[in-house]
Amino acid sequence: MRFRSIALAAVPAAFLGVMVSAPSASAWSPGNCPQDTFCVWADYWYGDTDTPPSLETEGEWSGSVPGHIFYNYTDRDVTMTYSVAQDEGQGPTYTTCVNKGSGSYFTVPMSVTDVSWREDDGSPCW
C-alpha cells in the first residue's frame, strides 16, 4: 500500500517536471524583426530568418496580411486581431494580447487584421 501511495505521488511530480522544461512563447526568437517593431511573417520558421516580415510596424496598424509567426519587439503589450484564413474567404475573428518582447506562431494560416497598443488596466496579458 505504501508503494502505491509513493507511485501516485510521483505521477504529478513527473508531469510538473515536463511542464517546467517546455519552452514558452516568450522563448521565440525575434528573427529579423527590428527593435521597437511588431512583426508578422507569412511563412513558418524557427530561429533566425532572412524572410522579410509581411508586416513590420512601429505603431498601431490595420489592414490584412497573411501570418504564421508574430513577434512583439516593442516595450509595450499589443492587442492583435486575426482571422482564420479559409479557402472561401475569412473565417472566425479572434483578439489576443501579445506581451512585449515575446512571440509565437499560428498552427493554421491566419490573416492579421489589426495591431493596437494595449490599454494597461492592471490585468495580465495572457
Short mmCIF file of N, CA, C and O in Angstrom, two decimals:
data_model
loop_
_atom_site.label_atom_id
_atom_site.label_comp_id
_atom_site.label_asym_id
_atom_site.label_seq_id
_atom_site.Cartn_x
_atom_site.Cartn_y
_atom_site.Cartn_z
N MET A 1 0.82 -1.18 0.00
CA MET A 1 0.00 0.00 0.00
C MET A 1 0.87 1.26 0.00
O MET A 1 0.53 2.24 -0.65
N ARG A 2 1.96 1.23 0.78
CA ARG A 2 2.86 2.38 0.83
C ARG A 2 3.47 2.64 -0.54
O ARG A 2 3.60 3.78 -0.97
N PHE A 3 3.83 1.57 -1.27
CA PHE A 3 4.40 1.72 -2.61
C PHE A 3 3.41 2.40 -3.55
O PHE A 3 3.77 3.24 -4.35
N ARG A 4 2.14 2.05 -3.43
CA ARG A 4 1.11 2.63 -4.28
C ARG A 4 0.99 4.14 -4.03
O ARG A 4 0.84 4.92 -4.96
N SER A 5 1.07 4.57 -2.77
CA SER A 5 0.99 5.99 -2.43
C SER A 5 2.17 6.76 -3.01
O SER A 5 2.02 7.85 -3.55
N ILE A 6 3.34 6.18 -2.92
CA ILE A 6 4.54 6.82 -3.46
C ILE A 6 4.44 6.92 -4.98
O ILE A 6 4.75 7.95 -5.57
N ALA A 7 3.96 5.87 -5.62
CA ALA A 7 3.83 5.87 -7.07
C ALA A 7 2.82 6.91 -7.52
O ALA A 7 3.04 7.63 -8.50
N LEU A 8 1.70 7.02 -6.82
CA LEU A 8 0.69 8.02 -7.18
C LEU A 8 1.22 9.44 -6.97
O LEU A 8 0.88 10.35 -7.73
N ALA A 9 2.04 9.65 -5.98
CA ALA A 9 2.61 10.98 -5.74
C ALA A 9 3.66 11.33 -6.79
O ALA A 9 3.88 12.50 -7.10
N ALA A 10 4.31 10.32 -7.35
CA ALA A 10 5.36 10.57 -8.34
C ALA A 10 4.79 11.03 -9.68
O ALA A 10 5.45 11.76 -10.42
N VAL A 11 3.57 10.63 -10.03
CA VAL A 11 2.98 10.99 -11.32
C VAL A 11 2.83 12.51 -11.46
O VAL A 11 3.29 13.08 -12.44
N PRO A 12 2.21 13.22 -10.49
CA PRO A 12 2.13 14.68 -10.64
C PRO A 12 3.49 15.35 -10.65
O PRO A 12 3.72 16.33 -11.37
N ALA A 13 4.44 14.84 -9.88
CA ALA A 13 5.78 15.43 -9.87
C ALA A 13 6.45 15.28 -11.23
O ALA A 13 7.09 16.21 -11.72
N ALA A 14 6.28 14.14 -11.87
CA ALA A 14 6.87 13.93 -13.20
C ALA A 14 6.20 14.84 -14.22
O ALA A 14 6.86 15.43 -15.07
N PHE A 15 4.89 14.98 -14.14
CA PHE A 15 4.16 15.86 -15.05
C PHE A 15 4.62 17.30 -14.89
O PHE A 15 4.85 18.01 -15.86
N LEU A 16 4.81 17.76 -13.66
CA LEU A 16 5.27 19.11 -13.39
C LEU A 16 6.66 19.31 -13.98
O LEU A 16 6.95 20.36 -14.57
N GLY A 17 7.52 18.32 -13.88
CA GLY A 17 8.86 18.43 -14.46
C GLY A 17 8.82 18.62 -15.96
O GLY A 17 9.58 19.40 -16.53
N VAL A 18 7.89 17.94 -16.64
CA VAL A 18 7.75 18.09 -18.09
C VAL A 18 7.25 19.49 -18.42
O VAL A 18 7.72 20.13 -19.34
N MET A 19 6.29 19.99 -17.66
CA MET A 19 5.74 21.32 -17.94
C MET A 19 6.78 22.42 -17.72
O MET A 19 6.84 23.37 -18.47
N VAL A 20 7.60 22.28 -16.69
CA VAL A 20 8.61 23.30 -16.40
C VAL A 20 9.65 23.35 -17.51
O VAL A 20 10.14 24.41 -17.86
N SER A 21 9.98 22.21 -18.11
CA SER A 21 11.04 22.19 -19.12
C SER A 21 10.54 22.58 -20.52
O SER A 21 11.33 22.78 -21.41
N ALA A 22 9.22 22.67 -20.71
CA ALA A 22 8.69 23.03 -22.02
C ALA A 22 8.96 24.50 -22.33
O ALA A 22 8.83 25.35 -21.45
N PRO A 23 9.36 24.83 -23.56
CA PRO A 23 9.63 26.23 -23.89
C PRO A 23 8.34 27.05 -23.92
O PRO A 23 7.29 26.55 -24.28
N SER A 24 8.44 28.30 -23.52
CA SER A 24 7.28 29.18 -23.54
C SER A 24 7.30 30.01 -24.81
O SER A 24 8.28 30.06 -25.53
N ALA A 25 6.19 30.71 -25.06
CA ALA A 25 6.12 31.56 -26.26
C ALA A 25 7.15 32.67 -26.20
O ALA A 25 7.64 33.13 -27.22
N SER A 26 7.52 33.11 -25.00
CA SER A 26 8.50 34.19 -24.90
C SER A 26 9.90 33.74 -25.32
O SER A 26 10.78 34.56 -25.50
N ALA A 27 10.09 32.42 -25.47
CA ALA A 27 11.40 31.92 -25.92
C ALA A 27 11.55 32.04 -27.43
O ALA A 27 12.59 31.74 -27.97
N TRP A 28 10.51 32.48 -28.13
CA TRP A 28 10.56 32.62 -29.57
C TRP A 28 11.55 33.70 -29.96
O TRP A 28 11.66 34.73 -29.32
N SER A 29 12.26 33.50 -31.02
CA SER A 29 13.28 34.44 -31.48
C SER A 29 12.63 35.59 -32.26
O SER A 29 11.69 35.38 -33.01
N PRO A 30 13.17 36.82 -32.12
CA PRO A 30 12.64 37.93 -32.91
C PRO A 30 13.04 37.86 -34.37
O PRO A 30 12.56 38.66 -35.18
N GLY A 31 13.89 36.90 -34.73
CA GLY A 31 14.30 36.78 -36.13
C GLY A 31 14.89 38.07 -36.65
O GLY A 31 15.77 38.66 -36.03
N ASN A 32 14.40 38.56 -37.79
CA ASN A 32 14.91 39.81 -38.37
C ASN A 32 13.95 40.97 -38.13
O ASN A 32 13.93 41.93 -38.87
N CYS A 33 13.17 40.89 -37.05
CA CYS A 33 12.26 41.97 -36.66
C CYS A 33 13.09 43.06 -35.97
O CYS A 33 13.74 42.81 -34.96
N PRO A 34 13.08 44.29 -36.50
CA PRO A 34 13.85 45.36 -35.87
C PRO A 34 13.33 45.72 -34.47
O PRO A 34 12.14 45.59 -34.21
N GLN A 35 14.23 46.14 -33.62
CA GLN A 35 13.85 46.60 -32.27
C GLN A 35 12.78 47.69 -32.39
O GLN A 35 12.79 48.46 -33.33
N ASP A 36 11.85 47.72 -31.43
CA ASP A 36 10.75 48.70 -31.37
C ASP A 36 9.70 48.49 -32.46
O ASP A 36 9.01 49.43 -32.85
N THR A 37 9.58 47.27 -32.98
CA THR A 37 8.58 46.96 -34.02
C THR A 37 7.80 45.71 -33.65
O THR A 37 8.27 44.86 -32.91
N PHE A 38 6.60 45.63 -34.21
CA PHE A 38 5.78 44.43 -34.14
C PHE A 38 5.82 43.80 -35.53
O PHE A 38 5.58 44.50 -36.52
N CYS A 39 6.15 42.52 -35.61
CA CYS A 39 6.32 41.86 -36.92
C CYS A 39 5.44 40.62 -37.04
O CYS A 39 5.19 39.93 -36.06
N VAL A 40 5.02 40.39 -38.28
CA VAL A 40 4.28 39.18 -38.65
C VAL A 40 4.95 38.61 -39.89
O VAL A 40 5.29 39.36 -40.81
N TRP A 41 5.14 37.28 -39.90
CA TRP A 41 5.70 36.61 -41.07
C TRP A 41 4.65 35.68 -41.65
O TRP A 41 3.94 34.99 -40.92
N ALA A 42 4.59 35.63 -42.97
CA ALA A 42 3.63 34.77 -43.67
C ALA A 42 4.05 33.31 -43.64
O ALA A 42 3.21 32.41 -43.69
N ASP A 43 5.36 33.05 -43.55
CA ASP A 43 5.87 31.69 -43.58
C ASP A 43 6.35 31.25 -42.21
O ASP A 43 6.79 32.06 -41.39
N TYR A 44 6.30 29.95 -41.98
CA TYR A 44 6.77 29.37 -40.73
C TYR A 44 8.29 29.23 -40.75
O TYR A 44 8.86 28.84 -41.74
N TRP A 45 8.93 29.59 -39.66
CA TRP A 45 10.37 29.39 -39.48
C TRP A 45 10.65 29.33 -37.99
O TRP A 45 9.82 29.69 -37.17
N TYR A 46 11.84 28.90 -37.60
CA TYR A 46 12.25 28.90 -36.19
C TYR A 46 13.71 29.30 -36.13
O TYR A 46 14.51 28.84 -36.92
N GLY A 47 14.05 30.17 -35.19
CA GLY A 47 15.42 30.66 -35.06
C GLY A 47 15.57 31.96 -35.81
O GLY A 47 14.73 32.83 -35.72
N ASP A 48 16.62 32.10 -36.56
CA ASP A 48 16.84 33.30 -37.36
C ASP A 48 16.33 33.07 -38.77
O ASP A 48 16.27 31.95 -39.25
N THR A 49 15.98 34.17 -39.45
CA THR A 49 15.45 34.05 -40.80
C THR A 49 15.87 35.23 -41.66
O THR A 49 16.14 36.30 -41.15
N ASP A 50 15.93 35.00 -42.96
CA ASP A 50 16.15 36.07 -43.93
C ASP A 50 14.82 36.50 -44.56
O ASP A 50 14.77 37.47 -45.30
N THR A 51 13.76 35.75 -44.27
CA THR A 51 12.45 36.06 -44.84
C THR A 51 11.94 37.39 -44.30
O THR A 51 11.86 37.57 -43.09
N PRO A 52 11.61 38.32 -45.18
CA PRO A 52 11.10 39.60 -44.70
C PRO A 52 9.71 39.44 -44.10
O PRO A 52 8.91 38.63 -44.58
N PRO A 53 9.40 40.18 -43.04
CA PRO A 53 8.07 40.11 -42.45
C PRO A 53 7.00 40.61 -43.43
O PRO A 53 7.26 41.50 -44.24
N SER A 54 5.81 40.02 -43.35
CA SER A 54 4.69 40.53 -44.16
C SER A 54 4.11 41.78 -43.52
O SER A 54 3.44 42.56 -44.18
N LEU A 55 4.40 42.00 -42.23
CA LEU A 55 4.03 43.22 -41.53
C LEU A 55 5.15 43.61 -40.59
O LEU A 55 5.67 42.77 -39.86
N GLU A 56 5.53 44.87 -40.64
CA GLU A 56 6.55 45.44 -39.76
C GLU A 56 6.06 46.84 -39.41
O GLU A 56 6.04 47.71 -40.25
N THR A 57 5.59 47.02 -38.14
CA THR A 57 5.02 48.30 -37.77
C THR A 57 5.56 48.78 -36.42
O THR A 57 5.79 47.98 -35.53
N GLU A 58 5.76 50.09 -36.32
CA GLU A 58 6.22 50.70 -35.07
C GLU A 58 5.06 51.32 -34.30
O GLU A 58 5.26 51.91 -33.25
N GLY A 59 3.85 51.21 -34.83
CA GLY A 59 2.69 51.80 -34.17
C GLY A 59 1.44 51.00 -34.48
O GLY A 59 1.50 49.88 -34.99
N GLU A 60 0.31 51.59 -34.19
CA GLU A 60 -0.95 50.92 -34.45
C GLU A 60 -1.14 50.77 -35.96
O GLU A 60 -0.68 51.60 -36.74
N TRP A 61 -1.82 49.69 -36.35
CA TRP A 61 -1.96 49.36 -37.76
C TRP A 61 -3.26 48.59 -37.98
O TRP A 61 -3.70 47.84 -37.12
N SER A 62 -3.85 48.76 -39.15
CA SER A 62 -4.97 47.90 -39.54
C SER A 62 -4.87 47.64 -41.04
O SER A 62 -4.32 48.43 -41.79
N GLY A 63 -5.39 46.52 -41.46
CA GLY A 63 -5.31 46.07 -42.85
C GLY A 63 -5.51 44.58 -42.87
O GLY A 63 -6.31 44.05 -42.11
N SER A 64 -4.73 43.87 -43.67
CA SER A 64 -4.79 42.41 -43.69
C SER A 64 -3.50 41.88 -44.29
O SER A 64 -3.14 42.24 -45.41
N VAL A 65 -2.80 41.06 -43.52
CA VAL A 65 -1.58 40.40 -44.00
C VAL A 65 -1.63 38.93 -43.59
O VAL A 65 -2.17 38.60 -42.53
N PRO A 66 -1.08 38.04 -44.43
CA PRO A 66 -1.02 36.64 -44.03
C PRO A 66 -0.04 36.47 -42.88
O PRO A 66 0.97 37.18 -42.81
N GLY A 67 -0.35 35.57 -41.98
CA GLY A 67 0.53 35.38 -40.83
C GLY A 67 0.61 33.95 -40.35
O GLY A 67 -0.40 33.27 -40.25
N HIS A 68 1.83 33.51 -40.07
CA HIS A 68 2.07 32.23 -39.41
C HIS A 68 2.83 32.46 -38.10
O HIS A 68 2.68 31.70 -37.16
N ILE A 69 3.68 33.50 -38.07
CA ILE A 69 4.50 33.80 -36.90
C ILE A 69 4.38 35.29 -36.61
O ILE A 69 4.26 36.11 -37.52
N PHE A 70 4.42 35.65 -35.31
CA PHE A 70 4.40 37.05 -34.92
C PHE A 70 5.36 37.27 -33.75
O PHE A 70 5.64 36.35 -33.00
N TYR A 71 5.89 38.49 -33.67
CA TYR A 71 6.80 38.84 -32.58
C TYR A 71 6.62 40.31 -32.22
O TYR A 71 6.63 41.17 -33.09
N ASN A 72 6.46 40.56 -30.93
CA ASN A 72 6.31 41.92 -30.41
C ASN A 72 7.65 42.37 -29.85
O ASN A 72 7.99 42.06 -28.71
N TYR A 73 8.43 43.08 -30.66
CA TYR A 73 9.77 43.52 -30.24
C TYR A 73 9.72 44.96 -29.73
O TYR A 73 10.64 45.73 -29.91
N THR A 74 8.58 45.33 -29.12
CA THR A 74 8.42 46.67 -28.55
C THR A 74 8.49 46.59 -27.03
O THR A 74 8.63 45.50 -26.47
N ASP A 75 8.36 47.73 -26.37
CA ASP A 75 8.36 47.74 -24.91
C ASP A 75 6.94 47.90 -24.35
O ASP A 75 6.76 48.28 -23.21
N ARG A 76 5.92 47.62 -25.20
CA ARG A 76 4.52 47.70 -24.78
C ARG A 76 3.78 46.43 -25.20
O ARG A 76 4.11 45.81 -26.20
N ASP A 77 2.74 46.08 -24.43
CA ASP A 77 1.89 44.97 -24.83
C ASP A 77 1.00 45.41 -25.99
O ASP A 77 0.63 46.58 -26.10
N VAL A 78 0.65 44.48 -26.86
CA VAL A 78 -0.11 44.76 -28.07
C VAL A 78 -1.38 43.92 -28.08
O VAL A 78 -1.36 42.75 -27.68
N THR A 79 -2.47 44.49 -28.54
CA THR A 79 -3.69 43.73 -28.82
C THR A 79 -3.70 43.45 -30.31
O THR A 79 -3.60 44.38 -31.12
N MET A 80 -3.77 42.17 -30.67
CA MET A 80 -3.72 41.76 -32.07
C MET A 80 -5.04 41.08 -32.43
O MET A 80 -5.51 40.20 -31.71
N THR A 81 -5.62 41.49 -33.55
CA THR A 81 -6.83 40.85 -34.07
C THR A 81 -6.44 40.05 -35.31
O THR A 81 -5.66 40.53 -36.13
N TYR A 82 -6.96 38.83 -35.41
CA TYR A 82 -6.62 37.97 -36.54
C TYR A 82 -7.81 37.10 -36.91
O TYR A 82 -8.71 36.89 -36.10
N SER A 83 -7.81 36.63 -38.14
CA SER A 83 -8.89 35.79 -38.65
C SER A 83 -8.31 34.53 -39.26
O SER A 83 -7.22 34.54 -39.83
N VAL A 84 -9.07 33.46 -39.16
CA VAL A 84 -8.68 32.20 -39.78
C VAL A 84 -8.80 32.36 -41.29
O VAL A 84 -9.81 32.84 -41.79
N ALA A 85 -7.73 32.03 -42.02
CA ALA A 85 -7.76 32.10 -43.48
C ALA A 85 -8.38 30.82 -44.01
O ALA A 85 -7.90 29.72 -43.73
N GLN A 86 -9.48 30.97 -44.76
CA GLN A 86 -10.17 29.81 -45.33
C GLN A 86 -10.22 29.93 -46.84
O GLN A 86 -10.09 31.02 -47.39
N ASP A 87 -10.44 28.80 -47.50
CA ASP A 87 -10.49 28.78 -48.97
C ASP A 87 -11.56 29.71 -49.53
O ASP A 87 -11.38 30.30 -50.58
N GLU A 88 -12.66 29.81 -48.84
CA GLU A 88 -13.76 30.62 -49.35
C GLU A 88 -13.90 31.93 -48.59
O GLU A 88 -15.01 32.39 -48.31
N GLY A 89 -12.81 32.55 -48.23
CA GLY A 89 -12.86 33.84 -47.55
C GLY A 89 -12.37 33.78 -46.12
O GLY A 89 -11.62 32.88 -45.74
N GLN A 90 -12.82 34.73 -45.35
CA GLN A 90 -12.35 34.90 -43.98
C GLN A 90 -13.20 34.08 -43.02
O GLN A 90 -14.43 34.07 -43.12
N GLY A 91 -12.56 33.42 -42.09
CA GLY A 91 -13.26 32.62 -41.07
C GLY A 91 -13.47 33.43 -39.80
O GLY A 91 -13.48 34.66 -39.84
N PRO A 92 -13.58 32.75 -38.67
CA PRO A 92 -13.80 33.43 -37.39
C PRO A 92 -12.67 34.41 -37.06
O PRO A 92 -11.52 34.20 -37.44
N THR A 93 -13.01 35.48 -36.36
CA THR A 93 -12.05 36.51 -35.96
C THR A 93 -11.82 36.41 -34.46
O THR A 93 -12.76 36.20 -33.69
N TYR A 94 -10.55 36.59 -34.05
CA TYR A 94 -10.16 36.50 -32.65
C TYR A 94 -9.29 37.70 -32.28
O TYR A 94 -8.66 38.30 -33.15
N THR A 95 -9.23 37.99 -30.99
CA THR A 95 -8.35 39.04 -30.47
C THR A 95 -7.53 38.44 -29.34
O THR A 95 -8.06 37.68 -28.52
N THR A 96 -6.24 38.78 -29.31
CA THR A 96 -5.37 38.29 -28.25
C THR A 96 -4.41 39.38 -27.83
O THR A 96 -4.18 40.34 -28.56
N CYS A 97 -3.85 39.22 -26.67
CA CYS A 97 -2.83 40.14 -26.16
C CYS A 97 -1.46 39.50 -26.38
O CYS A 97 -1.28 38.31 -26.11
N VAL A 98 -0.52 40.27 -26.90
CA VAL A 98 0.84 39.77 -27.12
C VAL A 98 1.77 40.57 -26.22
O VAL A 98 1.88 41.80 -26.35
N ASN A 99 2.42 39.88 -25.29
CA ASN A 99 3.34 40.54 -24.36
C ASN A 99 4.50 41.20 -25.08
O ASN A 99 4.96 40.71 -26.11
N LYS A 100 4.99 42.28 -24.51
CA LYS A 100 6.20 42.91 -25.05
C LYS A 100 7.35 41.91 -24.99
O LYS A 100 7.45 41.11 -24.06
N GLY A 101 8.16 41.91 -26.03
CA GLY A 101 9.33 41.03 -26.07
C GLY A 101 8.99 39.56 -26.20
O GLY A 101 9.77 38.72 -25.77
N SER A 102 7.84 39.23 -26.79
CA SER A 102 7.51 37.82 -26.96
C SER A 102 6.83 37.59 -28.30
O SER A 102 6.38 38.53 -28.96
N GLY A 103 6.77 36.35 -28.69
CA GLY A 103 6.13 35.99 -29.94
C GLY A 103 5.69 34.55 -29.91
O GLY A 103 5.95 33.83 -28.96
N SER A 104 5.01 34.15 -30.96
CA SER A 104 4.54 32.78 -31.07
C SER A 104 4.17 32.50 -32.52
O SER A 104 4.56 33.26 -33.41
N TYR A 105 3.40 31.45 -32.74
CA TYR A 105 3.03 31.07 -34.10
C TYR A 105 1.59 30.59 -34.12
O TYR A 105 1.02 30.20 -33.09
N PHE A 106 0.99 30.60 -35.28
CA PHE A 106 -0.34 30.04 -35.50
C PHE A 106 -0.16 28.64 -36.07
O PHE A 106 0.72 28.40 -36.88
N THR A 107 -1.02 27.72 -35.68
CA THR A 107 -0.92 26.35 -36.19
C THR A 107 -1.66 26.18 -37.52
O THR A 107 -1.49 25.17 -38.18
N VAL A 108 -2.48 27.15 -37.89
CA VAL A 108 -3.15 27.16 -39.19
C VAL A 108 -2.96 28.55 -39.80
O VAL A 108 -2.70 29.51 -39.07
N PRO A 109 -3.08 28.70 -41.10
CA PRO A 109 -2.90 30.02 -41.71
C PRO A 109 -3.91 31.04 -41.18
O PRO A 109 -5.09 30.74 -41.04
N MET A 110 -3.42 32.22 -40.88
CA MET A 110 -4.24 33.32 -40.35
C MET A 110 -3.99 34.58 -41.15
O MET A 110 -2.98 34.70 -41.86
N SER A 111 -4.89 35.53 -41.00
CA SER A 111 -4.70 36.88 -41.51
C SER A 111 -4.74 37.83 -40.32
O SER A 111 -5.74 37.85 -39.59
N VAL A 112 -3.67 38.55 -40.10
CA VAL A 112 -3.64 39.55 -39.04
C VAL A 112 -4.30 40.81 -39.60
O VAL A 112 -3.93 41.28 -40.68
N THR A 113 -5.28 41.34 -38.87
CA THR A 113 -6.06 42.46 -39.39
C THR A 113 -5.94 43.74 -38.58
O THR A 113 -6.33 44.80 -39.04
N ASP A 114 -5.42 43.66 -37.35
CA ASP A 114 -5.31 44.86 -36.54
C ASP A 114 -4.26 44.67 -35.45
O ASP A 114 -4.16 43.60 -34.85
N VAL A 115 -3.47 45.72 -35.23
CA VAL A 115 -2.49 45.76 -34.15
C VAL A 115 -2.67 47.10 -33.44
O VAL A 115 -2.65 48.14 -34.08
N SER A 116 -2.89 47.05 -32.13
CA SER A 116 -3.04 48.30 -31.38
C SER A 116 -2.38 48.16 -30.02
O SER A 116 -2.20 47.05 -29.51
N TRP A 117 -1.98 49.27 -29.45
CA TRP A 117 -1.36 49.27 -28.13
C TRP A 117 -2.40 48.86 -27.11
O TRP A 117 -3.53 49.31 -27.15
N ARG A 118 -2.04 48.00 -26.21
CA ARG A 118 -2.95 47.53 -25.17
C ARG A 118 -3.06 48.58 -24.08
O ARG A 118 -2.05 49.10 -23.61
N GLU A 119 -4.28 48.86 -23.69
CA GLU A 119 -4.51 49.76 -22.56
C GLU A 119 -4.19 49.01 -21.29
O GLU A 119 -4.70 47.92 -21.06
N ASP A 120 -3.32 49.56 -20.46
CA ASP A 120 -2.91 48.90 -19.23
C ASP A 120 -3.96 49.12 -18.16
O ASP A 120 -4.07 50.21 -17.60
N ASP A 121 -4.75 48.07 -17.88
CA ASP A 121 -5.77 48.16 -16.85
C ASP A 121 -5.35 47.39 -15.60
O ASP A 121 -6.14 47.15 -14.72
N GLY A 122 -4.10 46.97 -15.55
CA GLY A 122 -3.58 46.24 -14.38
C GLY A 122 -3.73 44.74 -14.52
O GLY A 122 -3.18 44.00 -13.72
N SER A 123 -4.50 44.27 -15.49
CA SER A 123 -4.67 42.83 -15.67
C SER A 123 -3.50 42.27 -16.49
O SER A 123 -2.95 42.97 -17.33
N PRO A 124 -3.16 41.01 -16.25
CA PRO A 124 -2.04 40.43 -17.01
C PRO A 124 -2.41 40.22 -18.47
O PRO A 124 -3.57 40.04 -18.81
N CYS A 125 -1.41 40.26 -19.30
CA CYS A 125 -1.57 39.99 -20.73
C CYS A 125 -1.32 38.51 -20.93
O CYS A 125 -0.20 38.05 -20.75
N TRP A 126 -2.33 37.75 -21.26
CA TRP A 126 -2.19 36.30 -21.44
C TRP A 126 -1.78 35.99 -22.81
O TRP A 126 -2.23 35.94 -23.76
#
